[in-house]
Short mmCIF file of C-alpha atoms in Angstrom, two decimals:
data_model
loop_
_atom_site.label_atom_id
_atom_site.label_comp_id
_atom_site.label_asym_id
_atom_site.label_seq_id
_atom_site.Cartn_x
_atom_site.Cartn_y
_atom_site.Cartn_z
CA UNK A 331 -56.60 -25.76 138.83
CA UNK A 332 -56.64 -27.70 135.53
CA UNK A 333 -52.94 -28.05 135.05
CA UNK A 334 -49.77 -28.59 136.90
CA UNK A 335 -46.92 -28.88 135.28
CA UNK A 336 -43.64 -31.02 136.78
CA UNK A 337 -40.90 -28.71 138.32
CA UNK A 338 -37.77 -29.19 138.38
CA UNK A 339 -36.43 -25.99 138.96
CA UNK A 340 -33.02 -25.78 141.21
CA UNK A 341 -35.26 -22.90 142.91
CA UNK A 342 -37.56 -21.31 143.92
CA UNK A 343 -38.71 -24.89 143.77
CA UNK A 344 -41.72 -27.21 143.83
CA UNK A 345 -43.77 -26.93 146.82
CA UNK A 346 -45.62 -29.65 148.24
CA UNK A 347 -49.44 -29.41 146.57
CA UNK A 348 -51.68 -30.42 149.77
CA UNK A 349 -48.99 -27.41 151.41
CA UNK A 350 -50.29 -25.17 148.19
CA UNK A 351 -54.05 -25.90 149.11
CA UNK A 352 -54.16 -25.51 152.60
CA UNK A 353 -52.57 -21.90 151.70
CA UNK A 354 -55.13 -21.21 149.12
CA UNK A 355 -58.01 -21.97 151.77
CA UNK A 356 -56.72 -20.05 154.66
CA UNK A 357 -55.42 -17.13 152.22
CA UNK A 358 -58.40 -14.60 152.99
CA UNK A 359 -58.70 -15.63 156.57
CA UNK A 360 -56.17 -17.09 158.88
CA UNK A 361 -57.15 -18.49 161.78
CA UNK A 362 -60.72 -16.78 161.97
CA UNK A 363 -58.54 -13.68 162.52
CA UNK A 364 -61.24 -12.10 159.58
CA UNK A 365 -57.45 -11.36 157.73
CA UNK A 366 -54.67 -12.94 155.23
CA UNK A 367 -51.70 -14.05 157.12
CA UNK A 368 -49.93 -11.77 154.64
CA UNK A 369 -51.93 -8.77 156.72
CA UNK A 370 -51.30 -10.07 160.38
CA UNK A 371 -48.84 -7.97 162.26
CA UNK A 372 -46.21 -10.17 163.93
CA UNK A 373 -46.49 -8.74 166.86
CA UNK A 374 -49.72 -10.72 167.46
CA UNK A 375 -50.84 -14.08 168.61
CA UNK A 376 -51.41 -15.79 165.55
CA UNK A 377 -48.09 -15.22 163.94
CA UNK A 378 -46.21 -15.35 167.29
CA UNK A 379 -47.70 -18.56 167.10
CA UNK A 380 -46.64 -19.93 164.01
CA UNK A 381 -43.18 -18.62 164.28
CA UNK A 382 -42.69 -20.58 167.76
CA UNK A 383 -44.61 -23.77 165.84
CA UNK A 384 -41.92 -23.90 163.28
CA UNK A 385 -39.44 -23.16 165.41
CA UNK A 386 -40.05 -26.34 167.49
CA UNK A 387 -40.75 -28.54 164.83
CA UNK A 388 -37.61 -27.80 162.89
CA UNK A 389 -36.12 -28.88 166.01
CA UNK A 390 -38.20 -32.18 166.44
CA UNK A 391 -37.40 -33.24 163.12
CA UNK A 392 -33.69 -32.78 163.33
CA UNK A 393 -34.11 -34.49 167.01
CA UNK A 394 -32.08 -31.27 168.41
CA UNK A 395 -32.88 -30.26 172.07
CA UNK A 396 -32.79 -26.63 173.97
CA UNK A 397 -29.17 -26.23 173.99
CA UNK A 398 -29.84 -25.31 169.50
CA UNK A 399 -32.07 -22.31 168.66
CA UNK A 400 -33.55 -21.83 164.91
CA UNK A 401 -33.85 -18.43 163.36
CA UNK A 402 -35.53 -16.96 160.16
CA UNK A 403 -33.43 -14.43 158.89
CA UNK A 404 -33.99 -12.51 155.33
CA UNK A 405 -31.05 -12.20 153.09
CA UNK A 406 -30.58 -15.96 151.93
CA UNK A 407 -27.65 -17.78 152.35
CA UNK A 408 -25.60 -15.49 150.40
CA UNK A 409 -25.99 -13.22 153.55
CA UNK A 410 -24.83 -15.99 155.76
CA UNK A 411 -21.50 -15.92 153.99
CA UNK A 412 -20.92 -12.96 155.40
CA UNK A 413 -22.42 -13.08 158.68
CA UNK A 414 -20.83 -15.88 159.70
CA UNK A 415 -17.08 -14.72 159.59
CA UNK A 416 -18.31 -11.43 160.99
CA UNK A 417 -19.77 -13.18 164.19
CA UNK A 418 -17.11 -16.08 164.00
CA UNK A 419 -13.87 -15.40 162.92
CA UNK A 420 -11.50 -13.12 165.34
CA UNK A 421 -8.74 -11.68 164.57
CA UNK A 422 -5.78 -13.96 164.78
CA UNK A 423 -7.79 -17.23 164.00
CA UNK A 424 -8.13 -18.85 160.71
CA UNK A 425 -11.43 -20.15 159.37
CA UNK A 426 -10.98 -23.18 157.34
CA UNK A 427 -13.06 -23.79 154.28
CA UNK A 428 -13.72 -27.05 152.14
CA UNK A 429 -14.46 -26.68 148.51
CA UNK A 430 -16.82 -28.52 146.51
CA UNK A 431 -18.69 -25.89 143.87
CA UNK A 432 -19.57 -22.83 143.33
CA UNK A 433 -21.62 -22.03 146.68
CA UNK A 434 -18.51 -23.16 148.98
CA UNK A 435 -16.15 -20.96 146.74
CA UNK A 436 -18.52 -17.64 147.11
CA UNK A 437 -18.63 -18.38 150.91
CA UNK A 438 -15.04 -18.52 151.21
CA UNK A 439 -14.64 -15.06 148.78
CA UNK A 440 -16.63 -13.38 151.44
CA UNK A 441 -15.01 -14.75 154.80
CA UNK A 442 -11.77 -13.36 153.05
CA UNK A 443 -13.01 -9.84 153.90
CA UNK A 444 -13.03 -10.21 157.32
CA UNK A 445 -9.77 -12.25 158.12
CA UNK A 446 -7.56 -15.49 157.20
CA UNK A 447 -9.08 -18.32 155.86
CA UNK A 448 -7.44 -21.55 154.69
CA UNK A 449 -8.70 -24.43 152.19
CA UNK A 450 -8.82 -27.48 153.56
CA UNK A 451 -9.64 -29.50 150.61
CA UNK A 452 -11.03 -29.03 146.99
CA UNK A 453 -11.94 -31.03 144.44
CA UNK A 454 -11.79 -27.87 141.85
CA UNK A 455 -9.19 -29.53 140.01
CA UNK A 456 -11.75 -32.39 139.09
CA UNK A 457 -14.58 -30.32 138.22
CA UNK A 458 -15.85 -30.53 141.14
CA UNK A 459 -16.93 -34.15 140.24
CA UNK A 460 -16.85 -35.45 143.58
CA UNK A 461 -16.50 -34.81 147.55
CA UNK A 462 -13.32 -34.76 149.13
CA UNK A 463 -12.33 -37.91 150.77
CA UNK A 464 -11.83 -37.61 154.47
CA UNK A 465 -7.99 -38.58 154.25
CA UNK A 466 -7.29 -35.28 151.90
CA UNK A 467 -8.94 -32.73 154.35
CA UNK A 468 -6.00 -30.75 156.01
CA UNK A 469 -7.40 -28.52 158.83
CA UNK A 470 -5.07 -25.31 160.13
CA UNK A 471 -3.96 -24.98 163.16
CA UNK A 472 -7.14 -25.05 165.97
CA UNK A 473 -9.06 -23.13 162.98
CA UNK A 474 -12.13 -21.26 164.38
CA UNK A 475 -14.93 -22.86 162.80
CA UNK A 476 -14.41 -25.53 159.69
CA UNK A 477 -17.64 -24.75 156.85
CA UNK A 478 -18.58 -27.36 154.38
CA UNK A 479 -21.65 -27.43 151.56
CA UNK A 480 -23.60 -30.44 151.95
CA UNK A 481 -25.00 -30.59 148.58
CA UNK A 482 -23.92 -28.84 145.52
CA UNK A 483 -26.41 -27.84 143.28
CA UNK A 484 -24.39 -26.76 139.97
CA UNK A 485 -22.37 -30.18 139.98
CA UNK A 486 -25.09 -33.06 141.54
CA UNK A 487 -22.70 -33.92 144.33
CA UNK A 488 -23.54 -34.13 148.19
CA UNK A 489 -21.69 -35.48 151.36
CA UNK A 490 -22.73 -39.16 151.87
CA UNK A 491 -21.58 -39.21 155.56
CA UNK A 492 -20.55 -36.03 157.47
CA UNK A 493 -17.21 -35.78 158.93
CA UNK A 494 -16.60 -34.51 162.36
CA UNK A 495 -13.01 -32.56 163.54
CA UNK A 496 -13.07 -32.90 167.31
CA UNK A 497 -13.30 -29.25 169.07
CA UNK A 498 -13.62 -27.46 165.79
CA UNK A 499 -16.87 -25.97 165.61
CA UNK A 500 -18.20 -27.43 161.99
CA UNK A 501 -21.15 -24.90 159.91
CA UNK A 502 -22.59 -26.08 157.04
CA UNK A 503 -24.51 -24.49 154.18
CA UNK A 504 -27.46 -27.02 153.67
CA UNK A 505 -29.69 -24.50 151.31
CA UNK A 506 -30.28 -27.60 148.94
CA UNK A 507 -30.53 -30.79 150.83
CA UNK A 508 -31.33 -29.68 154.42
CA UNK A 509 -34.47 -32.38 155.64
CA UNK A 510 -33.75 -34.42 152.45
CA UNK A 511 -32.59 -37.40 155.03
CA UNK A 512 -32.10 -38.20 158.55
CA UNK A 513 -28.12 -37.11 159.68
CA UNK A 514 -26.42 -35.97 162.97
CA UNK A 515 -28.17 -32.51 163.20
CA UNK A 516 -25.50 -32.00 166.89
CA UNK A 517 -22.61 -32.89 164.93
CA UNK A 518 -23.15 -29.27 163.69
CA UNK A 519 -22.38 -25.68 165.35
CA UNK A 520 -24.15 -23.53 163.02
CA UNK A 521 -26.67 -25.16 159.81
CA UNK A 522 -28.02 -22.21 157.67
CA UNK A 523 -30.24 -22.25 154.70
CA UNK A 524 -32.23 -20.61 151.77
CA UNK A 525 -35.80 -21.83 152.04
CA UNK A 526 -36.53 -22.00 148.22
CA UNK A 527 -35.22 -25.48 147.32
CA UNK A 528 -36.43 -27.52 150.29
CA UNK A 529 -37.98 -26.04 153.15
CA UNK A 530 -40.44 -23.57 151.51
CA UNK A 531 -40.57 -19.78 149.33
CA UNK A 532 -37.91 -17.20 148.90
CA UNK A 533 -37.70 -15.30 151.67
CA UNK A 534 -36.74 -16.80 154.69
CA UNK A 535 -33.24 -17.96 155.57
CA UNK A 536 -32.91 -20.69 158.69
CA UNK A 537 -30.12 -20.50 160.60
CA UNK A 538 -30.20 -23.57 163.24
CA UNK A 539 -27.58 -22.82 166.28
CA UNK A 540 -26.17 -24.33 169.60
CA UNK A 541 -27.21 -21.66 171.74
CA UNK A 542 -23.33 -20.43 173.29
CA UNK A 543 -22.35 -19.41 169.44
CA UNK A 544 -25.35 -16.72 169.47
CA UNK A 545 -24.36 -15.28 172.60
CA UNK A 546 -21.82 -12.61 173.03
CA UNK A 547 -21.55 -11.75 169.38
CA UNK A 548 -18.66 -8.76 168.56
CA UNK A 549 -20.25 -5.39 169.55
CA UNK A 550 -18.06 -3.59 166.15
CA UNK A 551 -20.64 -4.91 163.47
CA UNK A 552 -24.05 -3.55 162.58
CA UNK A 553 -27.07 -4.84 165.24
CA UNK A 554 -28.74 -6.77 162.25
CA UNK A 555 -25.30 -8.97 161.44
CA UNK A 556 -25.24 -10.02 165.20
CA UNK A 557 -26.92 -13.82 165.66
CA UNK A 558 -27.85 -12.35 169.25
CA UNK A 559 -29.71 -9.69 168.14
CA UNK A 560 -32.36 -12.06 166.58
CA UNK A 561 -31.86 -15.52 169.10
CA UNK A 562 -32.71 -12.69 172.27
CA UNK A 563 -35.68 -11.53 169.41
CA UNK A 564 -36.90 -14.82 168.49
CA UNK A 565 -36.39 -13.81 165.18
CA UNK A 566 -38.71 -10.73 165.70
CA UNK A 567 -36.60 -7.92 166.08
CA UNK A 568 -37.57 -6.35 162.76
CA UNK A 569 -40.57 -7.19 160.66
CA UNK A 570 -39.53 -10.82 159.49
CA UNK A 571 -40.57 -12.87 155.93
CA UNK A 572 -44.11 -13.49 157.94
CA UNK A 573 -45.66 -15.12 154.81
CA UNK A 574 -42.46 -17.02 153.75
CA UNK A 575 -42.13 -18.41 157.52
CA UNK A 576 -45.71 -19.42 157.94
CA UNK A 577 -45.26 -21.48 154.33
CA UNK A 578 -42.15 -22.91 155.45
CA UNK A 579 -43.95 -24.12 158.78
CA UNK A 580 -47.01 -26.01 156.64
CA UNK A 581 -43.94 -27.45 154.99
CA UNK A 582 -42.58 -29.07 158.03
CA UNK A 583 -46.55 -30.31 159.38
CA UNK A 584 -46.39 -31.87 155.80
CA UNK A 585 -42.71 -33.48 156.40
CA UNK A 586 -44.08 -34.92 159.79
CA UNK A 587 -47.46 -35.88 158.05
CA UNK A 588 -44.88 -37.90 155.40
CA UNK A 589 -43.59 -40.13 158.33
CA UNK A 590 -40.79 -37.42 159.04
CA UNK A 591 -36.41 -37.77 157.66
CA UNK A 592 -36.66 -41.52 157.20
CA UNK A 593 -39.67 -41.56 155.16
CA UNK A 594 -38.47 -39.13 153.39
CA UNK A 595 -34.92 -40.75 152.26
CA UNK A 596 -36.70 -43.72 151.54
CA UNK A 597 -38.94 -41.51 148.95
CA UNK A 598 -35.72 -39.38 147.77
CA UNK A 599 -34.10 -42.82 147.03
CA UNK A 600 -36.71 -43.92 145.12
CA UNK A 601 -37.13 -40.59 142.65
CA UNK A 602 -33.38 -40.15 141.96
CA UNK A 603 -32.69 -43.92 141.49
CA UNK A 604 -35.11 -43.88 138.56
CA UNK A 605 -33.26 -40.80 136.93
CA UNK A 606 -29.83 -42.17 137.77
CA UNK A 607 -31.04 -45.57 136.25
CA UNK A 608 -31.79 -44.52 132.77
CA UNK A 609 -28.22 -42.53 132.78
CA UNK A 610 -25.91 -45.47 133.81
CA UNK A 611 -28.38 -48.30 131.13
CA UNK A 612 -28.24 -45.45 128.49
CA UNK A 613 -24.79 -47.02 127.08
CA UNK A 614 -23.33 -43.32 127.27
CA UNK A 615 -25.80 -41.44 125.59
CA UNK A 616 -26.44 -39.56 128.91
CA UNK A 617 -23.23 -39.04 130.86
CA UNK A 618 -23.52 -37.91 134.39
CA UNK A 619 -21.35 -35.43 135.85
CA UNK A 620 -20.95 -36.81 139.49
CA UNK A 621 -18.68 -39.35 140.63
CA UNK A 622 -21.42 -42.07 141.60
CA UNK A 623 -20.03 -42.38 145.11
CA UNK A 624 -20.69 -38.53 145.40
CA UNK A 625 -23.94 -38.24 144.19
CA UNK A 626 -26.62 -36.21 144.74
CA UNK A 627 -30.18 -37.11 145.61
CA UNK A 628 -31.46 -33.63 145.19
CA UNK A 629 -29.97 -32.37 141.97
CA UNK A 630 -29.27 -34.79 139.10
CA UNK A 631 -26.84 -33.56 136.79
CA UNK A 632 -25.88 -35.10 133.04
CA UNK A 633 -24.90 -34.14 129.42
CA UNK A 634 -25.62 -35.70 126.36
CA UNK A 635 -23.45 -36.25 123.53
CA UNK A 636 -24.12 -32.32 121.86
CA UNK A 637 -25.29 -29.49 123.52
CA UNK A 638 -27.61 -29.36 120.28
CA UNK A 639 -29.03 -32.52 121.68
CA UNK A 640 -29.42 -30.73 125.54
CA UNK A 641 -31.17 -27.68 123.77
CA UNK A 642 -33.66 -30.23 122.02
CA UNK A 643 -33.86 -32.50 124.95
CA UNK A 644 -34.64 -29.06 127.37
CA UNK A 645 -36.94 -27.78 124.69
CA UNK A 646 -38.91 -30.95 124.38
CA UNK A 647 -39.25 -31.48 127.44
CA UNK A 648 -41.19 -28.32 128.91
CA UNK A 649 -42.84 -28.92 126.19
CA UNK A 650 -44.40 -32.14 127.77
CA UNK A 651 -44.94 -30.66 131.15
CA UNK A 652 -41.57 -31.18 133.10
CA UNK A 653 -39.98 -27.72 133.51
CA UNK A 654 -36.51 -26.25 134.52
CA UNK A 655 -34.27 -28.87 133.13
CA UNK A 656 -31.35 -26.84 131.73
CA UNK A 657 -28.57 -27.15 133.76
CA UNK A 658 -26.61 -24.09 134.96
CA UNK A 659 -25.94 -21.23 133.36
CA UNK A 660 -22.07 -21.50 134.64
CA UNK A 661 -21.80 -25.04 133.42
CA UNK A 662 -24.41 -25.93 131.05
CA UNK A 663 -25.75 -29.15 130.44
CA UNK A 664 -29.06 -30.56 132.20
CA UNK A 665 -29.94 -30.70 135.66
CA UNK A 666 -33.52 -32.36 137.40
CA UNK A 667 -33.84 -31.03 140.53
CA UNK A 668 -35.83 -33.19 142.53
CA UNK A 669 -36.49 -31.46 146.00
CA UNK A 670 -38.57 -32.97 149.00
CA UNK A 671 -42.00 -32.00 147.41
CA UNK A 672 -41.02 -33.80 143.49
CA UNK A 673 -43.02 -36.61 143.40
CA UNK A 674 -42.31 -40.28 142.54
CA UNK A 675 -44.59 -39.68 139.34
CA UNK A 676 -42.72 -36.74 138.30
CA UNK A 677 -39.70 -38.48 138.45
CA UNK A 678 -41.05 -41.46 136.43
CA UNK A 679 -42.62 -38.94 134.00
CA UNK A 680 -39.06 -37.79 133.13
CA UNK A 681 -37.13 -41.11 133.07
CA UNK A 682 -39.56 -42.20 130.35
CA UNK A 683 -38.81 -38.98 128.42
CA UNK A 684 -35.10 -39.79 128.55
CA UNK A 685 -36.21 -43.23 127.61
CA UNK A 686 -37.96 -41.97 124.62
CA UNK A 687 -35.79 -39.10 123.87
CA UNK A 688 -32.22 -41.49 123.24
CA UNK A 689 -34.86 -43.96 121.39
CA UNK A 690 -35.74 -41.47 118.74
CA UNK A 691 -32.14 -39.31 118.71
CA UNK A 692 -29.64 -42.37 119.95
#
């Protein structure tokens, strides 16, 4: 290895580099089992292993007991969108959706092909700026399940405190912010993410449960849509994302080995306040998108006064080592994505380059 560059990709992010090494030296031969994980059947004790390992330590780290099961599904969240309205959402009921970007607006296009759905709130009509307060959220009638996005990685917003709606069961996509910080894991019904941005490699989705919603799933949709099919399974009834599922498990021994959620957050805090510092003592050159009181401490997103100016910043920047910093291709602008594994000294690296940047084009 002589070079590493600093990642800021939204995802398939950075991975943790002592998480990279350990996989390098147990690549050819895991375990002593004279193979590459990559070659070990799951149907045998080493990955059986690993899969029940991660499994449990998910758990510990969310400090959720035996009435949740996790699962590591394939499909990414975008699957999820559908499954869950398939599994969830009988007919007569109405699942209730709140809107905050993109990812919350493709979940609800999908739940719309299964049966009603209602909006609770949106802040669409802001640009998605901000998250709704708790005051404009407007539930139906006993809805069957309320979903929310916890972090929205086109606009840089996230929920600062999750709400709770009494027996309504609450699911939230947390694909971008899911370990970023301790929270209320059992306020939750159903949690699902990608792995890509926090928790590992493409792959492998997690889907984190109370046990009595993966139980007695509707018999009229395909065995692989069914939560029960893969809870009674433990996630084995086809071949699953072996390779993606033992990285995501050296991920979590490396969260624990970081002094676990806490630690964490106090690291997260850290990296985006140094970002988020040079935007607001800029005078305006860089302009954030997010309503501060809606920020996000995973995905920083700001424009500068031309999108000439973005293309030279973006440009200039990969050029000194710190990739992935346009912003979407939906909204444009720039975005740092700074995931569990960024370091503190990748996010200094690129506040000094904003530094530098407005100095020589302010």
């Amino acid at each position: 290895m002589t070079h590493r560059v600093f990642n800021f990709n939204a995802g398939p992010a950075a991975l943790p580099i002592e998480v990279l090494k350990q996989a390098q030296a147990e690549f050819l031969n895991y375990q002593e089992t004279g193979m590459s994980i990559l070659e070990t059947s799951h149907r045998s004790k080493a990955y059986e292993a690993v899969n029940r390992e991660a499994e449990a330590t998910l758990k510990e780290l969310l400090g959720l007991g035996d009435n949740y099961r996790v699962l590591f599904l394939q499909g990414g969240a975008s699957t999820q969108f559908a499954m869950i309205p398939m599994n969830f959402l009988p007919q007569g009921r109405t699942a209730d959706y709140i809107l905050t970007g993109a990812w919350s607006e493709k979940a609800l296009k999908e739940a719309k092909l299964f049966g009603n759905t209602h909006i609770a709130a949106t802040t669409g009509e802001d640009n998605y700026k901000r998250i709704p307060k708790i005051g404009e959220i407007q539930l139906s009638e006993n809805p069957a399940y309320v979903h929310i996005t916890s972090n929205n990685t086109i606009f840089g917003t996230q929920w600062q405190d999750f709400p709770s709606f009494g027996q309504a069961p609450l699911i939230a996509d947390m694909s971008s912010d899911i370990l970023n910080k301790p929270f209320d894991a059992e306020k939750f019904s159903l949690i699902y993410a990608g792995a890509q941005k926090n928790l590992g490699p493409s792959g492998v989705t997690v889907v984190i449960a109370r046990k009595e919603l993966l139980e007695n799933n509707p018999k009229d949709i395909p065995t692989m849509m069914r939560y029960e099919t893969h809870a009674k399974n433990d996630s084995l009834y086809n071949t699953p994302p072996a390779f993606s599922v033992y990285i995501l498990n050296l991920v979590l021994q490396w969260l624990k080995g970081q002094g676990g959620l806490a630690a964490i957050e106090k690291r997260n805090v850290e990296k985006a306040s140094l970002i988020y510092n040079a935007i607001d003592q800029s005078g305006g050159y860089y302009r954030g998108h997010a309503q501060k009181d809606s920020r996000s401490l995973m995905n920083i997103t700001f424009r500068l006064p031309s999108e000439e100016l973005e293309k030279t910043f973006a440009s200039q920047a990969e050029k000194a080592g710190l990739i992935g910093l346009k912003g979407h291709r939906s909204v444009g602008g720039l975005r740092a994505s700074i995931y569990n594994a960024m370091t503190v000294e990748g996010c200094r690296a690129l506040e000094q380059f904003m530094l530098n940047f407005q100095q020589k084009n302010g």
